[in-house]
mmCIF file of C-alpha atoms in Angstrom:
data_model
loop_
_atom_site.group_PDB
_atom_site.id
_atom_site.type_symbol
_atom_site.label_atom_id
_atom_site.label_comp_id
_atom_site.label_asym_id
_atom_site.label_seq_id
_atom_site.Cartn_x
_atom_site.Cartn_y
_atom_site.Cartn_z
ATOM 1 C CA MET A 1 -31.097 -4.137 8.670
ATOM 2 C CA THR A 2 -32.551 -4.072 4.995
ATOM 3 C CA LEU A 3 -29.610 -3.924 2.548
ATOM 4 C CA PRO A 4 -30.014 -2.453 -0.973
ATOM 5 C CA ASP A 5 -29.821 -4.793 -3.970
ATOM 6 C CA LYS A 6 -27.604 -2.519 -6.093
ATOM 7 C CA MET A 7 -24.735 -0.202 -5.097
ATOM 8 C CA LYS A 8 -22.254 2.417 -6.695
ATOM 9 C CA ALA A 9 -18.970 1.300 -7.747
ATOM 10 C CA MET A 10 -15.902 2.298 -9.726
ATOM 11 C CA VAL A 11 -15.171 -0.732 -11.876
ATOM 12 C CA LEU A 12 -11.983 -1.416 -13.693
ATOM 13 C CA THR A 13 -12.842 -2.987 -17.261
ATOM 14 C CA GLY A 14 -9.519 -3.795 -18.164
ATOM 15 C CA HIS A 15 -5.786 -2.749 -18.131
ATOM 16 C CA GLY A 16 -5.118 0.659 -19.434
ATOM 17 C CA GLY A 17 -5.697 4.501 -18.976
ATOM 18 C CA LEU A 18 -8.231 6.271 -16.928
ATOM 19 C CA ASP A 19 -10.895 5.360 -19.575
ATOM 20 C CA ARG A 20 -10.868 1.914 -18.376
ATOM 21 C CA LEU A 21 -12.633 2.993 -15.098
ATOM 22 C CA GLU A 22 -16.119 3.163 -15.322
ATOM 23 C CA TRP A 23 -18.609 4.593 -12.927
ATOM 24 C CA ARG A 24 -21.529 2.311 -12.161
ATOM 25 C CA GLU A 25 -24.642 2.594 -10.164
ATOM 26 C CA ASP A 26 -26.212 -0.582 -10.745
ATOM 27 C CA MET A 27 -23.666 -3.357 -9.352
ATOM 28 C CA PRO A 28 -25.109 -6.054 -7.474
ATOM 29 C CA VAL A 29 -24.480 -5.877 -3.670
ATOM 30 C CA PRO A 30 -22.104 -8.912 -3.007
ATOM 31 C CA HIS A 31 -23.265 -11.831 -0.754
ATOM 32 C CA PRO A 32 -20.812 -12.829 2.089
ATOM 33 C CA ALA A 33 -20.067 -16.747 1.538
ATOM 34 C CA ALA A 34 -19.239 -19.001 4.390
ATOM 35 C CA GLY A 35 -16.696 -17.680 6.717
ATOM 36 C CA GLU A 36 -16.998 -14.022 5.021
ATOM 37 C CA VAL A 37 -18.519 -10.675 6.182
ATOM 38 C CA LEU A 38 -20.341 -8.158 4.269
ATOM 39 C CA ILE A 39 -18.899 -4.320 4.949
ATOM 40 C CA ARG A 40 -20.671 -0.981 4.134
ATOM 41 C CA VAL A 41 -17.418 0.921 3.098
ATOM 42 C CA GLY A 42 -17.043 4.106 4.955
ATOM 43 C CA ALA A 43 -14.025 5.293 2.959
ATOM 44 C CA SER A 44 -11.001 4.070 0.958
ATOM 45 C CA ALA A 45 -7.786 5.731 -0.193
ATOM 46 C CA VAL A 46 -5.572 5.568 -3.432
ATOM 47 C CA ASN A 47 -2.333 3.831 -3.536
ATOM 48 C CA ASN A 48 0.303 3.345 -6.236
ATOM 49 C CA THR A 49 -0.471 -0.193 -6.498
ATOM 50 C CA ASP A 50 -4.066 0.837 -7.699
ATOM 51 C CA VAL A 51 -2.825 2.960 -10.447
ATOM 52 C CA ASN A 52 0.001 0.076 -11.233
ATOM 53 C CA THR A 53 -2.695 -2.435 -11.311
ATOM 54 C CA ARG A 54 -4.737 -0.386 -13.545
ATOM 55 C CA THR A 55 -2.164 0.027 -16.287
ATOM 56 C CA GLY A 56 -0.559 -3.442 -16.004
ATOM 57 C CA TRP A 57 2.669 -1.908 -14.830
ATOM 58 C CA TYR A 58 3.558 -5.199 -12.702
ATOM 59 C CA SER A 59 4.081 -7.117 -16.262
ATOM 60 C CA LYS A 60 7.470 -8.003 -17.183
ATOM 61 C CA ALA A 61 6.896 -6.508 -20.494
ATOM 62 C CA VAL A 62 7.192 -3.058 -18.710
ATOM 63 C CA ARG A 63 10.535 -1.548 -17.950
ATOM 64 C CA GLY A 64 9.722 2.047 -17.355
ATOM 65 C CA ASP A 65 8.808 4.023 -14.253
ATOM 66 C CA THR A 66 5.255 4.051 -12.815
ATOM 67 C CA ASN A 67 4.509 7.470 -14.337
ATOM 68 C CA SER A 68 5.321 6.471 -17.871
ATOM 69 C CA ALA A 69 2.027 5.306 -18.695
ATOM 70 C CA ALA A 70 0.063 6.122 -15.475
ATOM 71 C CA ALA A 71 -2.760 8.005 -17.497
ATOM 72 C CA SER A 72 -2.852 6.002 -20.743
ATOM 73 C CA GLY A 73 -1.647 2.642 -19.908
ATOM 74 C CA TYR A 74 0.367 0.253 -22.041
ATOM 75 C CA ASP A 75 -1.996 -0.678 -25.007
ATOM 76 C CA GLY A 76 -2.537 -4.163 -24.180
ATOM 77 C CA ALA A 77 1.386 -5.104 -23.812
ATOM 78 C CA SER A 78 0.760 -6.202 -20.111
ATOM 79 C CA ASP A 79 -2.399 -7.799 -20.228
ATOM 80 C CA ALA A 80 -1.095 -11.366 -19.897
ATOM 81 C CA ASP A 81 0.766 -10.656 -16.745
ATOM 82 C CA GLY A 82 -0.087 -7.049 -15.293
ATOM 83 C CA ALA A 83 -1.280 -7.960 -11.784
ATOM 84 C CA TRP A 84 0.812 -9.049 -8.646
ATOM 85 C CA SER A 85 0.205 -12.574 -9.300
ATOM 86 C CA GLY A 86 -0.131 -12.584 -13.112
ATOM 87 C CA ALA A 87 -3.213 -12.061 -15.138
ATOM 88 C CA LEU A 88 -6.228 -10.222 -13.710
ATOM 89 C CA SER A 89 -9.737 -11.114 -14.332
ATOM 90 C CA PHE A 90 -12.323 -8.181 -15.309
ATOM 91 C CA PRO A 91 -14.284 -6.596 -14.348
ATOM 92 C CA ARG A 92 -12.779 -5.572 -11.045
ATOM 93 C CA ILE A 93 -13.430 -3.351 -8.144
ATOM 94 C CA GLN A 94 -10.154 -1.888 -7.130
ATOM 95 C CA GLY A 95 -9.308 -0.240 -3.619
ATOM 96 C CA ALA A 96 -6.665 -1.852 -1.462
ATOM 97 C CA ASP A 97 -7.799 0.143 1.422
ATOM 98 C CA CYS A 98 -10.812 -0.043 3.271
ATOM 99 C CA CYS A 99 -12.713 1.241 6.805
ATOM 100 C CA GLY A 100 -16.047 0.318 7.214
ATOM 101 C CA GLU A 101 -18.856 -1.384 9.268
ATOM 102 C CA ILE A 102 -20.038 -4.882 9.072
ATOM 103 C CA VAL A 103 -23.620 -5.206 7.973
ATOM 104 C CA ALA A 104 -23.875 -9.156 7.408
ATOM 105 C CA VAL A 105 -22.100 -12.244 7.924
ATOM 106 C CA GLY A 106 -21.877 -15.526 6.135
ATOM 107 C CA ASP A 107 -22.365 -19.103 7.408
ATOM 108 C CA GLY A 108 -20.049 -19.874 10.436
ATOM 109 C CA VAL A 109 -19.398 -16.192 11.310
ATOM 110 C CA GLU A 110 -20.841 -14.969 14.714
ATOM 111 C CA GLU A 111 -23.697 -12.518 14.257
ATOM 112 C CA THR A 112 -22.167 -10.531 17.018
ATOM 113 C CA ARG A 113 -19.655 -9.058 14.557
ATOM 114 C CA ILE A 114 -22.384 -7.028 12.715
ATOM 115 C CA GLY A 115 -21.845 -3.410 13.644
ATOM 116 C CA GLU A 116 -18.312 -3.852 14.284
ATOM 117 C CA ARG A 117 -16.083 -1.076 12.674
ATOM 118 C CA VAL A 118 -13.383 -2.706 10.890
ATOM 119 C CA LEU A 119 -10.038 -2.242 8.806
ATOM 120 C CA VAL A 120 -9.496 -4.976 6.161
ATOM 121 C CA ARG A 121 -6.165 -6.541 5.874
ATOM 122 C CA PRO A 122 -5.025 -5.657 2.422
ATOM 123 C CA MET A 123 -2.757 -8.765 1.653
ATOM 124 C CA HIS A 124 -3.186 -12.302 2.583
ATOM 125 C CA ARG A 125 -3.109 -16.049 1.668
ATOM 126 C CA PRO A 126 -6.419 -17.519 0.178
ATOM 127 C CA GLU A 127 -8.566 -19.535 2.274
ATOM 128 C CA GLY A 128 -6.886 -22.888 2.233
ATOM 129 C CA GLY A 129 -4.327 -22.094 -0.613
ATOM 130 C CA ASP A 130 -0.813 -22.438 -0.891
ATOM 131 C CA GLU A 131 1.048 -20.328 1.728
ATOM 132 C CA ASP A 132 3.233 -18.922 -1.091
ATOM 133 C CA ALA A 133 -0.307 -17.630 -3.125
ATOM 134 C CA LEU A 134 -0.899 -13.988 -2.709
ATOM 135 C CA VAL A 135 -4.785 -12.420 -2.667
ATOM 136 C CA THR A 136 -4.433 -8.607 -2.457
ATOM 137 C CA PHE A 137 -7.809 -6.816 -1.711
ATOM 138 C CA GLY A 138 -8.834 -4.791 -4.676
ATOM 139 C CA SER A 139 -6.513 -6.875 -7.183
ATOM 140 C CA GLU A 140 -7.125 -10.747 -6.856
ATOM 141 C CA ARG A 141 -10.590 -10.105 -5.339
ATOM 142 C CA ASP A 142 -12.771 -7.033 -5.343
ATOM 143 C CA GLY A 143 -11.945 -4.012 -3.074
ATOM 144 C CA GLY A 144 -13.027 -0.917 -1.336
ATOM 145 C CA PHE A 145 -14.051 1.327 -4.389
ATOM 146 C CA ALA A 146 -17.598 0.589 -3.746
ATOM 147 C CA GLU A 147 -20.196 1.118 -1.184
ATOM 148 C CA PHE A 148 -20.193 -2.669 -0.130
ATOM 149 C CA THR A 149 -17.492 -5.224 -0.071
ATOM 150 C CA THR A 150 -16.952 -8.715 1.180
ATOM 151 C CA VAL A 151 -13.873 -10.334 2.696
ATOM 152 C CA ALA A 152 -13.098 -13.353 4.896
ATOM 153 C CA SER A 153 -14.000 -12.566 8.538
ATOM 154 C CA GLU A 154 -10.299 -12.967 9.662
ATOM 155 C CA HIS A 155 -9.064 -10.111 7.553
ATOM 156 C CA ALA A 156 -11.691 -7.761 8.806
ATOM 157 C CA LEU A 157 -10.134 -6.406 12.161
ATOM 158 C CA ARG A 158 -12.239 -4.607 14.643
ATOM 159 C CA ILE A 159 -10.642 -1.198 15.353
ATOM 160 C CA ASP A 160 -11.468 1.153 18.402
ATOM 161 C CA SER A 161 -10.293 4.824 17.569
ATOM 162 C CA PRO A 162 -11.634 8.002 17.432
ATOM 163 C CA LEU A 163 -10.365 8.691 13.923
ATOM 164 C CA SER A 164 -12.665 9.163 11.255
ATOM 165 C CA ASP A 165 -13.256 6.293 8.507
ATOM 166 C CA VAL A 166 -11.309 8.374 5.950
ATOM 167 C CA GLU A 167 -8.281 8.931 8.296
ATOM 168 C CA LEU A 168 -8.338 5.155 9.056
ATOM 169 C CA ALA A 169 -8.716 4.356 5.464
ATOM 170 C CA SER A 170 -5.431 5.876 4.862
ATOM 171 C CA PHE A 171 -3.493 3.292 7.146
ATOM 172 C CA PRO A 172 -4.038 -0.326 5.928
ATOM 173 C CA CYS A 173 -2.004 -0.728 2.381
ATOM 174 C CA ALA A 174 0.867 1.792 2.949
ATOM 175 C CA PHE A 175 1.534 1.399 6.744
ATOM 176 C CA SER A 176 1.320 -2.536 6.233
ATOM 177 C CA THR A 177 3.623 -2.315 3.366
ATOM 178 C CA ALA A 178 6.229 -0.146 5.352
ATOM 179 C CA GLU A 179 5.846 -2.154 8.552
ATOM 180 C CA GLY A 180 6.205 -5.356 6.567
ATOM 181 C CA MET A 181 9.518 -3.722 5.314
ATOM 182 C CA ILE A 182 10.593 -3.028 8.786
ATOM 183 C CA GLN A 183 9.750 -6.123 10.273
ATOM 184 C CA ARG A 184 11.649 -8.091 7.511
ATOM 185 C CA ALA A 185 14.623 -5.691 8.274
ATOM 186 C CA HIS A 186 14.447 -6.270 11.767
ATOM 187 C CA LEU A 187 15.022 -2.603 12.128
ATOM 188 C CA GLY A 188 16.042 -1.373 15.588
ATOM 189 C CA ALA A 189 17.456 1.891 17.003
ATOM 190 C CA GLU A 190 19.711 2.293 13.836
ATOM 191 C CA ARG A 191 20.454 4.490 10.908
ATOM 192 C CA VAL A 192 17.846 4.098 8.079
ATOM 193 C CA LEU A 193 17.495 5.607 4.727
ATOM 194 C CA ILE A 194 14.053 5.846 3.062
ATOM 195 C CA THR A 195 13.563 6.728 -0.262
ATOM 196 C CA GLY A 196 10.386 8.270 -1.742
ATOM 197 C CA ALA A 197 9.622 9.591 1.725
ATOM 198 C CA SER A 198 6.823 11.928 0.964
ATOM 199 C CA GLY A 199 4.624 9.135 -0.620
ATOM 200 C CA GLY A 200 2.014 6.963 1.343
ATOM 201 C CA VAL A 201 4.319 4.208 2.102
ATOM 202 C CA GLY A 202 7.401 6.379 2.571
ATOM 203 C CA SER A 203 5.770 8.799 5.065
ATOM 204 C CA ALA A 204 4.199 5.590 6.843
ATOM 205 C CA ALA A 205 7.838 4.236 7.112
ATOM 206 C CA VAL A 206 9.099 7.500 8.626
ATOM 207 C CA GLN A 207 6.710 7.279 11.402
ATOM 208 C CA LEU A 208 7.124 3.420 11.954
ATOM 209 C CA ALA A 209 11.044 3.590 11.846
ATOM 210 C CA LYS A 210 10.932 6.548 14.389
ATOM 211 C CA ARG A 211 8.575 4.600 16.444
ATOM 212 C CA ARG A 212 11.291 1.865 16.960
ATOM 213 C CA GLY A 213 14.202 4.293 17.829
ATOM 214 C CA ALA A 214 15.764 4.732 14.359
ATOM 215 C CA GLN A 215 17.683 7.543 13.294
ATOM 216 C CA VAL A 216 15.731 8.402 10.129
ATOM 217 C CA THR A 217 16.962 10.075 7.043
ATOM 218 C CA ALA A 218 14.405 10.920 4.432
ATOM 219 C CA VAL A 219 14.738 11.317 0.655
ATOM 220 C CA THR A 220 12.171 13.704 -0.753
ATOM 221 C CA SER A 221 11.794 17.134 -2.351
ATOM 222 C CA LEU A 222 12.853 20.004 -0.190
ATOM 223 C CA ALA A 223 9.185 21.429 -0.410
ATOM 224 C CA LYS A 224 8.015 18.608 2.006
ATOM 225 C CA ALA A 225 10.982 18.514 4.316
ATOM 226 C CA ASP A 226 9.281 20.386 7.007
ATOM 227 C CA GLU A 227 6.238 17.870 6.982
ATOM 228 C CA LEU A 228 8.572 14.906 7.209
ATOM 229 C CA ARG A 229 10.467 16.365 10.118
ATOM 230 C CA ALA A 230 7.101 16.824 11.898
ATOM 231 C CA LEU A 231 6.576 12.904 11.063
ATOM 232 C CA GLY A 232 9.899 12.203 12.785
ATOM 233 C CA ALA A 233 12.619 12.421 10.138
ATOM 234 C CA ASP A 234 15.930 13.524 11.732
ATOM 235 C CA ALA A 235 17.554 14.524 8.453
ATOM 236 C CA ILE A 236 16.394 15.364 4.797
ATOM 237 C CA LEU A 237 18.269 14.751 1.637
ATOM 238 C CA ALA A 238 16.935 16.039 -1.737
ATOM 239 C CA ARG A 239 16.168 13.680 -4.431
ATOM 240 C CA ASP A 240 19.598 14.788 -6.326
ATOM 241 C CA ASP A 241 21.783 14.888 -3.479
ATOM 242 C CA ALA A 242 24.722 12.611 -3.268
ATOM 243 C CA LEU A 243 24.221 9.963 -0.689
ATOM 244 C CA PRO A 244 26.823 9.588 2.096
ATOM 245 C CA GLU A 245 28.846 6.269 1.634
ATOM 246 C CA SER A 246 28.515 3.786 4.169
ATOM 247 C CA ALA A 247 26.267 5.859 6.191
ATOM 248 C CA PHE A 248 23.302 3.701 7.057
ATOM 249 C CA ASP A 249 22.403 0.378 8.407
ATOM 250 C CA VAL A 250 19.201 0.102 6.669
ATOM 251 C CA VAL A 251 17.859 1.379 3.360
ATOM 252 C CA LEU A 252 13.861 1.084 2.757
ATOM 253 C CA ASP A 253 13.723 1.785 -1.002
ATOM 254 C CA LEU A 254 10.577 2.503 -2.957
ATOM 255 C CA VAL A 255 12.181 4.076 -5.771
ATOM 256 C CA GLY A 256 14.540 2.128 -7.487
ATOM 257 C CA GLY A 257 15.633 3.471 -10.997
ATOM 258 C CA PRO A 258 18.979 4.719 -12.136
ATOM 259 C CA ARG A 259 20.264 5.895 -8.893
ATOM 260 C CA TRP A 260 19.727 2.553 -7.318
ATOM 261 C CA PRO A 261 23.520 1.710 -7.231
ATOM 262 C CA ALA A 262 24.184 4.676 -4.813
ATOM 263 C CA LEU A 263 21.912 3.154 -2.348
ATOM 264 C CA LEU A 264 23.879 0.346 -2.014
ATOM 265 C CA GLU A 265 27.246 2.342 -1.780
ATOM 266 C CA ALA A 266 25.443 4.183 1.049
ATOM 267 C CA LEU A 267 24.825 0.890 3.178
ATOM 268 C CA ALA A 268 27.448 0.270 5.771
ATOM 269 C CA VAL A 269 29.129 -3.225 5.986
ATOM 270 C CA ARG A 270 26.671 -5.779 6.695
ATOM 271 C CA GLY A 271 23.800 -3.377 5.950
ATOM 272 C CA ARG A 272 20.247 -4.466 4.836
ATOM 273 C CA TYR A 273 18.339 -3.319 1.618
ATOM 274 C CA VAL A 274 14.810 -3.623 1.455
ATOM 275 C CA THR A 275 12.456 -2.977 -1.598
ATOM 276 C CA SER A 276 8.850 -2.770 -1.936
ATOM 277 C CA GLY A 277 8.455 -0.491 -4.870
ATOM 278 C CA ALA A 278 10.409 0.849 -7.977
ATOM 279 C CA ILE A 279 8.440 3.855 -8.822
ATOM 280 C CA ALA A 280 11.575 5.276 -10.698
ATOM 281 C CA GLY A 281 12.019 2.146 -12.821
ATOM 282 C CA PRO A 282 12.220 -1.677 -11.994
ATOM 283 C CA ILE A 283 15.472 -2.317 -14.178
ATOM 284 C CA VAL A 284 18.592 -1.561 -12.052
ATOM 285 C CA GLU A 285 22.400 -2.103 -12.304
ATOM 286 C CA LEU A 286 24.050 -4.228 -9.466
ATOM 287 C CA ASP A 287 27.797 -4.230 -9.003
ATOM 288 C CA LEU A 288 28.175 -7.695 -7.498
ATOM 289 C CA ARG A 289 31.467 -6.676 -5.854
ATOM 290 C CA THR A 290 29.678 -3.945 -3.590
ATOM 291 C CA LEU A 291 27.059 -6.734 -2.788
ATOM 292 C CA TYR A 292 29.747 -9.406 -1.636
ATOM 293 C CA LEU A 293 32.548 -7.241 -0.368
ATOM 294 C CA LYS A 294 30.451 -5.149 2.141
ATOM 295 C CA ASP A 295 28.408 -8.336 3.022
ATOM 296 C CA LEU A 296 25.038 -6.726 2.352
ATOM 297 C CA THR A 297 21.678 -8.322 2.470
ATOM 298 C CA LEU A 298 19.117 -7.671 -0.249
ATOM 299 C CA ILE A 299 15.346 -8.229 0.687
ATOM 300 C CA GLY A 300 12.325 -8.152 -1.325
ATOM 301 C CA SER A 301 9.120 -7.466 0.714
ATOM 302 C CA THR A 302 5.540 -8.253 -0.591
ATOM 303 C CA ARG A 303 4.251 -11.189 1.634
ATOM 304 C CA GLN A 304 3.181 -10.315 4.892
ATOM 305 C CA ALA A 305 2.880 -12.431 8.202
ATOM 306 C CA PRO A 306 -0.612 -12.003 9.843
ATOM 307 C CA GLU A 307 0.934 -10.122 12.534
ATOM 308 C CA VAL A 308 1.922 -7.261 10.454
ATOM 309 C CA PHE A 309 -1.461 -5.818 10.231
ATOM 310 C CA THR A 310 -2.536 -7.054 13.803
ATOM 311 C CA ASP A 311 0.590 -4.963 15.131
ATOM 312 C CA LEU A 312 -0.579 -2.074 12.939
ATOM 313 C CA VAL A 313 -4.015 -1.827 14.297
ATOM 314 C CA GLY A 314 -2.544 -1.746 17.813
ATOM 315 C CA TYR A 315 -0.285 0.984 16.881
ATOM 316 C CA ILE A 316 -3.257 2.857 15.671
ATOM 317 C CA GLU A 317 -5.547 2.389 18.856
ATOM 318 C CA ARG A 318 -2.483 3.368 21.021
ATOM 319 C CA GLY A 319 -2.019 6.432 19.171
ATOM 320 C CA GLU A 320 1.508 5.743 18.144
ATOM 321 C CA ILE A 321 1.180 6.623 14.568
ATOM 322 C CA ARG A 322 -1.156 9.133 12.703
ATOM 323 C CA PRO A 323 -2.792 9.416 9.491
ATOM 324 C CA VAL A 324 -1.030 11.496 6.970
ATOM 325 C CA LEU A 325 -4.069 12.699 4.651
ATOM 326 C CA ALA A 326 -3.311 15.377 1.663
ATOM 327 C CA GLU A 327 -6.857 15.678 0.241
ATOM 328 C CA THR A 328 -10.220 13.866 0.593
ATOM 329 C CA TYR A 329 -12.241 13.106 -2.789
ATOM 330 C CA LYS A 330 -15.289 11.540 -3.627
ATOM 331 C CA LEU A 331 -14.811 8.116 -5.519
ATOM 332 C CA ARG A 332 -14.931 9.322 -8.952
ATOM 333 C CA ALA A 333 -12.168 11.715 -8.788
ATOM 334 C CA ALA A 334 -9.459 10.432 -6.619
ATOM 335 C CA GLN A 335 -7.261 8.575 -9.241
ATOM 336 C CA GLU A 336 -6.903 11.745 -11.421
ATOM 337 C CA ALA A 337 -6.098 13.728 -8.433
ATOM 338 C CA PHE A 338 -3.155 11.203 -7.041
ATOM 339 C CA LEU A 339 -1.516 11.350 -10.588
ATOM 340 C CA GLU A 340 -0.687 14.935 -10.174
ATOM 341 C CA LYS A 341 1.779 13.798 -7.362
ATOM 342 C CA SER A 342 1.784 17.187 -5.719
ATOM 343 C CA HIS A 343 0.388 15.860 -2.369
ATOM 344 C CA MET A 344 2.046 14.267 0.827
ATOM 345 C CA GLY A 345 0.864 11.015 2.333
ATOM 346 C CA LYS A 346 -2.407 9.704 1.090
ATOM 347 C CA ILE A 347 -5.233 10.754 -1.222
ATOM 348 C CA GLY A 348 -8.358 9.794 0.814
ATOM 349 C CA ILE A 349 -11.772 8.620 -0.753
ATOM 350 C CA GLU A 350 -15.232 9.127 0.841
ATOM 351 C CA VAL A 351 -17.516 6.261 -0.016
ATOM 352 C CA ALA A 352 -20.172 6.473 2.361
ATOM 353 C CA GLY A 353 -23.115 8.665 1.388
#
């Protein structure tokens, strides 16, 4: 197969507003290094982390919710530590989600992998690096907002599924985040409360919790209640509803913000709280008496064991979970649509063609 020298890509030139995204049609096609594969990207999707990385929301200098500067950024205040692992190098091709086909391999990778349809593990340790180090596809290395991308061979997992590329691309980041939270909590057939349930991670968590036999209560806008019930939610609470006290064994929280103390009050004795997001704001108030008198466990969930994504691919192949795609856009228009926040599930991106 003859590969082109140049490709189209959406390139992030620095932290900031939508103006820092630059459409390029002359980016060099990357070459796979030893142990890597080159993937022709069929589809990607947009996640909160793509927007938060662009704006630099992960910086300790930022205290507001994720929407506060989603269109404009923070005017340089977060440049020093605006990514998951600190400072980000630019230019950067974002895109934590990727479904595509392996079209070339680097030294040490079997050529039989060429032609495989794959999903890319979005979060992993660097090759030979510290086990606590973190590499996120589309953040610490170039991702799926381009026609071609590279990744270590072990992080391109073969998938056998009748779903389309854009449907498959809706899984990696959101579902692995949700599954990572669920595995960290050791969730079983218990009572679980899921905040931000209409978003990509939240709607994934509804399906994945139900798959484990949990009794699922979803917090969302009432306009999206029927869709969440169809995914498996047993009960719906509106975002402003009072939370019942001591009613849940596990809280999977993606929201944070001013209502955070009520989430701990909603946990039963020896309950587990897990967070992997704070869209309503990262700074919260904790009453330590609630924590210790109820024997609660607080869990942060970012790093994932390799089996989280391997398990996820298995669930997809066996049809145990399904994609939740709101709309599909071409690469150039997807982030603007995502910021409107009127969708349920994921915004898909068609890259191929």
